[in-house]
Amino acid sequence: MNSKPPLHTGLSRAVFSSRSVFGFPHVRSDAARCSQWTGRPFRRVSPCRSVPQQAVRRQCRQQVILKAGSTSLETQGKRGAADAEEALLAALAGVQGRGSKDLSPAQRSAFDAAVADLEADGGLPAPTAAPELNGRWRLLFTSKPGTNSPIQRTFTSVDAFSIFQDITLDAERLPLIVNVVEFGEWGVLRVEAEANTDARPLPGFTPRKGAGLPIFGKSSTWAPKAKDMRVDFQFSKGLFDFKALPFTIPYPVPFKLLGDETKGFIDVTYLSRKPDGVRLSRGNKGTLFVLQRVGQVPIA
């Protein structure tokens, strides 16, 4: 038998459709309104199993609260760059060989999460054009993807050696990247590379092409993700300077004869805003480098 709907149902529908609820804008129907609020499709019931309007509002309200709660948790899960830097340094505390030895599962998890957060943030924009990139950087960690050269693996795995990267990209001097290995009281090794960036292009420079010889480490040639984030370089010379000797010893690599094997690049994926902050770089051989700024480049 057909009967007219109760008066309170029609009145409730009229009131519900004539005003916004929880501050959300008007929509034409309860289902559309619920979908707009929650981002989820509203589940309709069979016409023969209609539910009171209050139940409709209750279901929609629950979905709104659930979505608001999940959004709040997602927001709480995101941390700032400063906190991510602290977490990164904490994860690397006590790690031997600058990462050449395996991290514990807990350290690896914390490290990977911090790196992901920092690279998502990016730090300073256009890092290779930023003056903050210039200076001396201490190497804290390097990954070990098997494409590293034997020389690189030898020096980076010895904790007794202090390893730095001196970057000079300002307009007053020749743009250089110098990898420095300090052997304590015995001496130092400096390997120089001329640098090329979007902001300071090196006249006549051509980037590396091809994977290269396996003995020097397999190289990649992917394009940078953005402008002013890559430093292309070409090694030009290297010298051992031992305090006990009155002369320097050439680095045993004939750079001038190796052509593209002396070229590479680093993409700066995160550059800290802090004067003693960290920098993340990924090299053409697949290596992740974590470095911390320690000051200006020493005057030779």
Short mmCIF file of C-alpha atoms in Angstrom, two decimals:
data_model
loop_
_atom_site.label_atom_id
_atom_site.label_comp_id
_atom_site.label_asym_id
_atom_site.label_seq_id
_atom_site.Cartn_x
_atom_site.Cartn_y
_atom_site.Cartn_z
CA MET A 1 0.00 0.00 0.00
CA ASN A 2 1.35 3.39 -0.97
CA SER A 3 1.52 6.02 1.69
CA LYS A 4 2.86 9.53 1.88
CA PRO A 5 6.26 9.99 3.53
CA PRO A 6 6.17 11.29 7.09
CA LEU A 7 6.21 15.03 7.44
CA HIS A 8 9.47 15.01 9.45
CA THR A 9 11.28 13.22 6.61
CA GLY A 10 10.37 15.82 4.02
CA LEU A 11 11.12 18.63 6.46
CA SER A 12 14.47 17.10 7.36
CA ARG A 13 15.36 16.76 3.68
CA ALA A 14 14.40 20.37 3.04
CA VAL A 15 16.45 21.64 5.97
CA PHE A 16 19.41 19.44 5.09
CA SER A 17 19.47 20.59 1.47
CA SER A 18 19.01 24.27 2.32
CA ARG A 19 22.11 24.78 4.40
CA SER A 20 25.72 23.69 4.43
CA VAL A 21 26.88 21.22 7.03
CA PHE A 22 30.33 21.38 8.69
CA GLY A 23 31.01 24.50 6.61
CA PHE A 24 31.10 22.66 3.27
CA PRO A 25 29.42 24.13 0.14
CA HIS A 26 25.97 23.15 -1.06
CA VAL A 27 25.51 20.28 -3.47
CA ARG A 28 22.42 18.99 -5.16
CA SER A 29 21.97 15.68 -3.35
CA ASP A 30 23.05 13.89 -0.24
CA ALA A 31 25.11 11.42 -2.26
CA ALA A 32 26.86 14.18 -4.21
CA ARG A 33 27.44 16.14 -1.02
CA CYS A 34 28.98 13.16 0.73
CA SER A 35 31.22 12.37 -2.25
CA GLN A 36 32.38 15.98 -2.40
CA TRP A 37 33.24 16.08 1.30
CA THR A 38 34.99 12.74 1.55
CA GLY A 39 36.34 12.12 -1.93
CA ARG A 40 34.72 8.69 -1.82
CA PRO A 41 31.62 7.39 -3.60
CA PHE A 42 28.54 7.28 -1.40
CA ARG A 43 27.05 3.80 -1.07
CA ARG A 44 23.38 3.87 -1.97
CA VAL A 45 20.97 1.35 -0.51
CA SER A 46 18.25 -0.46 -2.38
CA PRO A 47 15.02 1.54 -2.83
CA CYS A 48 13.17 -1.15 -0.93
CA ARG A 49 15.56 -0.69 2.01
CA SER A 50 15.47 3.05 2.40
CA VAL A 51 17.06 4.49 5.51
CA PRO A 52 16.05 7.59 7.43
CA GLN A 53 17.74 10.84 6.53
CA GLN A 54 19.54 10.90 9.89
CA ALA A 55 21.27 7.63 9.01
CA VAL A 56 22.38 9.15 5.71
CA ARG A 57 23.91 12.11 7.50
CA ARG A 58 25.50 9.83 10.12
CA GLN A 59 27.22 7.70 7.48
CA CYS A 60 28.47 10.74 5.62
CA ARG A 61 29.68 12.37 8.84
CA GLN A 62 31.67 9.25 9.74
CA GLN A 63 33.37 9.26 6.35
CA VAL A 64 34.23 12.96 6.74
CA ILE A 65 35.75 12.34 10.18
CA LEU A 66 37.75 9.36 8.91
CA LYS A 67 39.13 11.37 6.02
CA ALA A 68 39.97 14.32 8.28
CA GLY A 69 41.76 11.95 10.64
CA SER A 70 43.79 10.30 7.89
CA THR A 71 44.74 13.71 6.49
CA SER A 72 45.87 14.79 9.93
CA LEU A 73 48.00 11.66 10.32
CA GLU A 74 49.54 12.18 6.89
CA THR A 75 50.40 15.76 7.80
CA GLN A 76 51.89 14.67 11.12
CA GLY A 77 54.00 12.06 9.31
CA LYS A 78 55.77 14.67 7.23
CA ARG A 79 58.80 16.30 8.88
CA GLY A 80 60.77 19.36 8.03
CA ALA A 81 64.20 19.35 6.41
CA ALA A 82 65.93 20.27 9.68
CA ASP A 83 64.43 17.25 11.46
CA ALA A 84 65.26 15.00 8.51
CA GLU A 85 68.88 16.20 8.57
CA GLU A 86 69.12 15.37 12.28
CA ALA A 87 67.62 11.94 11.66
CA LEU A 88 70.09 11.33 8.84
CA LEU A 89 73.09 12.25 10.98
CA ALA A 90 71.76 10.11 13.84
CA ALA A 91 71.36 7.12 11.51
CA LEU A 92 74.99 7.48 10.37
CA ALA A 93 76.40 7.87 13.89
CA GLY A 94 78.93 5.13 14.54
CA VAL A 95 78.81 3.74 11.00
CA GLN A 96 82.23 2.50 9.93
CA GLY A 97 83.82 2.91 6.54
CA ARG A 98 81.46 5.75 5.54
CA GLY A 99 78.80 3.23 4.69
CA SER A 100 81.04 0.65 3.05
CA LYS A 101 80.11 -1.76 5.83
CA ASP A 102 76.47 -2.77 6.08
CA LEU A 103 74.10 -0.64 8.11
CA SER A 104 71.89 -2.39 10.64
CA PRO A 105 68.26 -2.84 9.55
CA ALA A 106 67.18 -0.05 11.91
CA GLN A 107 69.89 2.29 10.66
CA ARG A 108 69.10 1.49 7.03
CA SER A 109 65.40 2.15 7.54
CA ALA A 110 66.02 5.48 9.28
CA PHE A 111 68.64 6.46 6.72
CA ASP A 112 66.46 5.66 3.70
CA ALA A 113 63.50 7.55 5.20
CA ALA A 114 65.63 10.63 5.92
CA VAL A 115 67.15 10.62 2.42
CA ALA A 116 63.69 10.32 0.88
CA ASP A 117 62.41 13.26 2.94
CA LEU A 118 65.39 15.45 2.11
CA GLU A 119 65.35 14.71 -1.61
CA ALA A 120 61.60 15.39 -1.69
CA ASP A 121 62.26 18.75 -0.03
CA GLY A 122 65.25 19.60 -2.24
CA GLY A 123 66.59 22.30 0.06
CA LEU A 124 67.88 25.43 -1.62
CA PRO A 125 66.54 25.87 -5.16
CA ALA A 126 68.94 25.84 -8.13
CA PRO A 127 71.70 24.38 -5.93
CA THR A 128 74.56 24.51 -8.44
CA ALA A 129 73.95 28.23 -8.89
CA ALA A 130 73.71 28.90 -5.14
CA PRO A 131 76.75 30.37 -3.36
CA GLU A 132 76.06 27.98 -0.46
CA LEU A 133 77.41 25.13 -2.59
CA ASN A 134 80.90 26.64 -2.47
CA GLY A 135 83.13 25.52 0.39
CA ARG A 136 84.65 22.45 1.98
CA TRP A 137 82.43 19.40 2.50
CA ARG A 138 83.30 16.37 4.63
CA LEU A 139 82.26 13.00 3.20
CA LEU A 140 80.06 11.14 5.70
CA PHE A 141 78.63 8.33 3.61
CA THR A 142 78.88 6.81 0.17
CA SER A 143 76.79 3.96 -1.14
CA LYS A 144 78.48 0.95 -2.69
CA PRO A 145 76.67 -0.07 -5.87
CA GLY A 146 79.58 -2.02 -7.35
CA THR A 147 80.13 0.58 -10.05
CA ASN A 148 82.64 2.48 -7.89
CA SER A 149 86.22 2.46 -9.13
CA PRO A 150 88.80 0.46 -7.12
CA ILE A 151 90.57 3.68 -6.09
CA GLN A 152 87.36 5.22 -4.80
CA ARG A 153 86.50 2.09 -2.80
CA THR A 154 89.98 1.99 -1.26
CA PHE A 155 90.04 5.53 0.10
CA THR A 156 86.42 5.91 1.18
CA SER A 157 86.42 2.71 3.25
CA VAL A 158 89.31 3.73 5.54
CA ASP A 159 88.08 5.62 8.60
CA ALA A 160 91.59 6.81 9.47
CA PHE A 161 91.52 9.04 6.37
CA SER A 162 89.58 12.30 6.33
CA ILE A 163 87.89 12.87 2.99
CA PHE A 164 86.67 16.26 1.79
CA GLN A 165 85.29 17.80 -1.36
CA ASP A 166 86.28 21.39 -2.05
CA ILE A 167 83.91 23.20 -4.41
CA THR A 168 84.74 26.51 -6.05
CA LEU A 169 82.12 27.69 -8.52
CA ASP A 170 82.20 31.44 -7.91
CA ALA A 171 82.94 33.86 -10.71
CA GLU A 172 86.38 34.91 -9.48
CA ARG A 173 88.23 31.63 -10.02
CA LEU A 174 88.34 28.68 -12.37
CA PRO A 175 85.37 26.44 -11.43
CA LEU A 176 86.86 23.41 -9.71
CA ILE A 177 85.90 20.38 -7.67
CA VAL A 178 88.82 19.01 -5.66
CA ASN A 179 88.58 15.68 -3.85
CA VAL A 180 90.89 15.75 -0.85
CA VAL A 181 92.12 12.77 1.17
CA GLU A 182 94.06 13.60 4.33
CA PHE A 183 96.32 10.82 5.62
CA GLY A 184 96.62 12.19 9.12
CA GLU A 185 100.14 13.45 9.86
CA TRP A 186 101.62 11.83 6.74
CA GLY A 187 100.23 14.01 4.00
CA VAL A 188 97.38 14.64 1.60
CA LEU A 189 96.08 13.64 -1.82
CA ARG A 190 94.33 16.20 -4.03
CA VAL A 191 92.53 15.23 -7.23
CA GLU A 192 91.30 18.21 -9.25
CA ALA A 193 88.45 18.34 -11.73
CA GLU A 194 87.32 21.26 -13.85
CA ALA A 195 83.61 21.90 -13.34
CA ASN A 196 80.83 22.85 -15.71
CA THR A 197 77.37 24.07 -14.62
CA ASP A 198 74.39 25.79 -16.20
CA ALA A 199 75.28 29.01 -14.38
CA ARG A 200 79.02 28.73 -15.17
CA PRO A 201 79.52 26.82 -18.42
CA LEU A 202 83.08 25.77 -19.12
CA PRO A 203 84.13 26.88 -22.63
CA GLY A 204 84.53 23.92 -24.99
CA PHE A 205 83.32 21.36 -22.44
CA THR A 206 81.36 18.34 -23.70
CA PRO A 207 79.62 15.98 -21.24
CA ARG A 208 80.56 12.35 -20.95
CA LYS A 209 79.02 9.84 -23.36
CA GLY A 210 78.65 6.10 -22.90
CA ALA A 211 79.11 3.70 -19.99
CA GLY A 212 82.91 3.58 -20.20
CA LEU A 213 85.36 0.85 -19.24
CA PRO A 214 84.28 -1.47 -16.39
CA ILE A 215 87.64 -1.15 -14.63
CA PHE A 216 86.88 2.50 -13.88
CA GLY A 217 83.28 1.90 -12.88
CA LYS A 218 80.20 1.76 -15.07
CA SER A 219 78.75 5.18 -15.85
CA SER A 220 75.25 6.38 -16.66
CA THR A 221 74.21 9.29 -18.84
CA TRP A 222 70.68 10.17 -17.69
CA ALA A 223 69.53 13.76 -18.12
CA PRO A 224 69.24 16.02 -15.04
CA LYS A 225 65.75 16.39 -13.60
CA ALA A 226 65.97 20.17 -13.52
CA LYS A 227 68.17 23.07 -14.49
CA ASP A 228 70.96 24.15 -12.10
CA MET A 229 71.21 20.85 -10.25
CA ARG A 230 74.05 19.11 -12.14
CA VAL A 231 77.80 19.65 -12.03
CA ASP A 232 79.63 18.05 -14.96
CA PHE A 233 83.33 17.64 -14.37
CA GLN A 234 86.54 16.39 -15.94
CA PHE A 235 89.49 15.28 -13.84
CA SER A 236 92.63 17.13 -14.83
CA LYS A 237 95.34 16.25 -12.32
CA GLY A 238 96.12 14.64 -9.00
CA LEU A 239 99.06 14.87 -6.59
CA PHE A 240 100.22 13.15 -3.42
CA ASP A 241 101.88 15.60 -1.06
CA PHE A 242 103.68 13.78 1.75
CA LYS A 243 105.20 15.88 4.51
CA ALA A 244 108.31 13.70 4.69
CA LEU A 245 109.12 14.33 1.03
CA PRO A 246 110.34 17.58 -0.52
CA PHE A 247 108.39 16.89 -3.71
CA THR A 248 104.92 15.76 -4.79
CA ILE A 249 104.04 12.44 -6.43
CA PRO A 250 101.66 12.37 -9.40
CA TYR A 251 98.41 10.49 -8.98
CA PRO A 252 98.84 7.21 -10.94
CA VAL A 253 96.10 7.89 -13.49
CA PRO A 254 96.95 9.35 -16.94
CA PHE A 255 93.99 11.73 -17.14
CA LYS A 256 94.99 13.26 -20.46
CA LEU A 257 95.06 9.88 -22.19
CA LEU A 258 91.73 8.58 -20.93
CA GLY A 259 89.32 10.95 -22.67
CA ASP A 260 85.74 10.44 -21.50
CA GLU A 261 86.89 8.13 -18.71
CA THR A 262 87.97 11.26 -16.80
CA LYS A 263 84.51 12.84 -17.07
CA GLY A 264 81.49 12.48 -14.86
CA PHE A 265 78.79 14.39 -13.06
CA ILE A 266 77.05 14.81 -9.73
CA ASP A 267 73.42 15.82 -9.32
CA VAL A 268 72.81 17.83 -6.16
CA THR A 269 69.52 16.38 -4.92
CA TYR A 270 69.50 18.27 -1.60
CA LEU A 271 71.38 21.36 -0.41
CA SER A 272 70.91 22.49 3.17
CA ARG A 273 70.11 26.05 4.14
CA LYS A 274 72.20 25.73 7.31
CA PRO A 275 75.88 26.77 7.37
CA ASP A 276 76.82 23.36 8.79
CA GLY A 277 74.11 21.42 6.99
CA VAL A 278 74.27 18.41 4.71
CA ARG A 279 74.32 17.91 0.97
CA LEU A 280 73.08 14.88 -0.96
CA SER A 281 74.54 14.18 -4.38
CA ARG A 282 74.11 11.31 -6.82
CA GLY A 283 76.95 10.56 -9.21
CA ASN A 284 77.09 9.23 -12.74
CA LYS A 285 78.20 5.83 -11.40
CA GLY A 286 75.05 5.42 -9.32
CA THR A 287 76.65 6.42 -6.02
CA LEU A 288 74.84 8.40 -3.33
CA PHE A 289 77.10 10.81 -1.44
CA VAL A 290 76.23 12.37 1.90
CA LEU A 291 78.43 15.30 2.87
CA GLN A 292 78.40 17.96 5.60
CA ARG A 293 79.63 21.52 5.18
CA VAL A 294 82.64 22.30 7.39
CA GLY A 295 83.67 25.76 6.20
CA GLN A 296 85.42 27.56 3.39
CA VAL A 297 87.94 26.07 1.01
CA PRO A 298 91.39 26.37 2.66
CA ILE A 299 93.86 28.65 0.94
CA ALA A 300 96.66 26.52 -0.48
#
